Amino acid sequence: MTSRSSSSAQPQHRPSLSGRSISRRLSVLSTAEAGRNGAAARTTENELTEEIEEIKRYEDFTTIDWVQDSAREQLRRRARRQENAGFFERDGHLGWRRKLWESYDAGQAWIVVTLVGAAIGLNAGFLNIVTEWLSDTKRGYCSTAFYLNENFCCWGDESGCPEWHTWTSIWLVNYIVYFLFSILFALTSASLVKSFAPYAAGSGISEIKCIIAGFVMKGFLGFWTLLIKSICLPLAIASGLSVGKEGPSVHYAVCTGNVISRFFDKYKRNAAKTREILSACAAAGVAVAFGSPIGGVLFSLEEMSSYFPLKTMWRSYFCALVATAVLAAMNPFRTGQLVMFEVRYDRTWHFFELLFFLILGVFGGLYGAFVMKWNLRAQAFRKRYLSKYAILEATLLAAGTALLCYPNMFLRIDMTESMEILFRECEGDHDYDGLCEAKHRWTMALSLAFATIMRTFLVIISYGCKVPAGIFVPSMAIGASFGRMVGILVQALHERFPHARFFRACEPDVPCITPGTYAFLGAGAALSGIMHITVSVVVIMFELTGALEYILPTMIVVGITKAVGDWFGRGGIADRMIWFNGFPFLDNKEEHAFGVPVSQVMTKEVTALPSTGMSFRALESLLARSKFQGFPVVEDRSTKILLGYLGRTELVYAITRAKKNGFISPHAKCLFAQPSSTSIQTPSVAAPPVTFDAIESSAAQQSVDFSRFIDPTPLAVHPRLPLETVMELFKKMGPRVILIEYRGRLAGLVTVKDCLKYQFKVEALETTRDDSTLDERQERLWDTMKQAGDWLADAVMSVSGGRIRLGGGRGPAFLESETRDPRDLLSPIQASASHHGILEGTEDDDAGVELQDRRP
């Protein structure tokens, strides 16, 4: 029988020493607080709670405890109702002010969603206009107005017009101008990202998935990230790099929602409310990128959000609707289209074409598996060797892309414009350099095959460089070029054997094969293959075409792609990047069958705080030498009777406040026990103490009470509970840590990181591989690159007379600096890893250290 249960079962016994000391403290506190007004005390308590929450908001690389966040919100609502009761109520009746306030509070979410949706639509329209103009500037200019792109300059004339001029009449000079513009755009974009907002690099989808799930990344959704992403994204696209703007559209949309919602107190202090806005913004980002509001909502549901209740779906729908309506009102292309590659088909398909559609589906699955495998290897090489050369890498990639792509007609133009051309039917005035002419059929097929292979290679090495970079449109462009090539070959086969039984469904004197539909289906297959999403891809492609006839072929192609992709491994590129960066994220889509209890995964050696007897000096020493994010509280270290849980943030705050209010003796006793006579607290609410205001610089400071900071009802489970159930608790409830309790005694604890480590350990045992050969190849590649770089640096230095030094060991490095992107200092979670760049739960690293001090 524990001491806690003995005192309740036998009240006639003399209270223990700790009980008497607690009683004395309560008596002193009651006397000291007797003259205070109850409302003032509640106000002070709420202010202290908000101070702790403000501190927690700025703890980088930690996780949000959704259980505590929900309980704190309930406490905050109750306190607000009590504070406003006297103001809003008169003679026991609700006044008009109360009704007005309740109406505003209820409609605040819709106000925020409307403002955010309008801002996202305006930003998307601006970026579309600027991107098209910069992309066309590489090839020429408009003589009537320099700010017009080629489409606006030659409005209504698809074959060109006299007002649009190339830079010169010499092909080689135009080639050089194209090359120089590409370098300039990439250099500017990478420099701005490196200098002002390192988080603006990349797509951002994998990080946003983790943030919506509760992971804290300080500055990732800030104003500077939004500004730099919006400026650098058109530059990166116009540079010709094989990157897209659809993924970054989600990032800047979520940044917009985060920045605007911070002006509203309801969202500034409530992480759960903010999560709803971020999910809605992700839907709006996809909606403006593809002109697909319903597809955006489904994308947010299928890919982005780990928690998606009905009200979040409605707000996502409304935000996507507002954003799309604003974009349509801006009409950036002056065609009524929301995206350039929007197309309409007026012909149906035939059942014999299903055989070729299956080929497109298989291609999509193989493409996704191939690109993900080799892109992760390229990312590992980049993180290991190229993190100091981010600007130089992006510039050289743009230069190499320009050199390789300019000779090919499909690689030279912007990818969205390329898809617009490849999606079109051949009837009418929609021919691009003889694409629809039979005499150029084999030349076009070879050109499309080359474009497919070259674009795939460029996507592998370009995605992940330090500029705003997405992979949606590049993948769709690859699928479109492959699909158009297949369509051309099928069309040639039909014309060669028009009376074959295989083609008997074709009507005479009517075009039987539409190569543009193959490009359309190939784009959907490649997008599904790289992201491993299905329903949202079908809806997005339907909204792009508006063709009901092609829903069934799209579903078949996407289904085949999903099956082939799952055979090579589950999870799309965003999920692989989450693993690669080591973010603590449990995917709701994954199902596990480990067959082991949580006791095999839990951390058994736990640093716990005894309820009494620990000196103030020992507590400070414990905080200094360990960097755990929380401590279980036990009755004593021998019995380990579990009393509660104390977070590190609350403990540090309490110690700081105690020191501020007066001198604390190093030998003062720290008391963590929850007094039995106090009122029952809301579960999982770390309520701030009011005891420090009563402490005076006297002998009363020989003990410090931390009991009001304790969470008296932490989430605890039995050691024999299956690990799969514990992982479901983490997914559904979102706690930061789960304690393991056996017969009232602390047995250990488990975090998301512990679950992930065990999962990767099991996967590593199932698929053993030796990476030493790969490391040796990467080392040889890096040596070759360094030798080539040294030779180039020497050549440039000799030509410039020593005025320009590109880097290396021979002089000051140009475009070389230490990385400022915290993601470069992270590493994948490994089963045997002793440390990691991301910290949460019980990881023995500090989530508050400076980012430059982190090492993978």
Coordinates of C-alpha atoms in Angstrom, one line a residue, residues 64 140 171 219 229 276 430 549 560 690 761 853:
I64 CA 3.0 20.4 -29.7
G140 CA 13.0 38.0 -76.7
W171 CA 20.8 31.6 -83.2
G219 CA 10.4 31.0 -38.9
K229 CA 9.4 32.8 -51.5
E276 CA -7.4 24.4 -39.0
H430 CA -2.9 24.4 -82.6
E549 CA -15.6 11.1 -70.6
I560 CA -2.3 1.3 -62.0
V690 CA 0.5 31.8 -7.3
K761 CA 15.1 -1.0 -37.0
D853 CA 25.5 24.4 -32.8

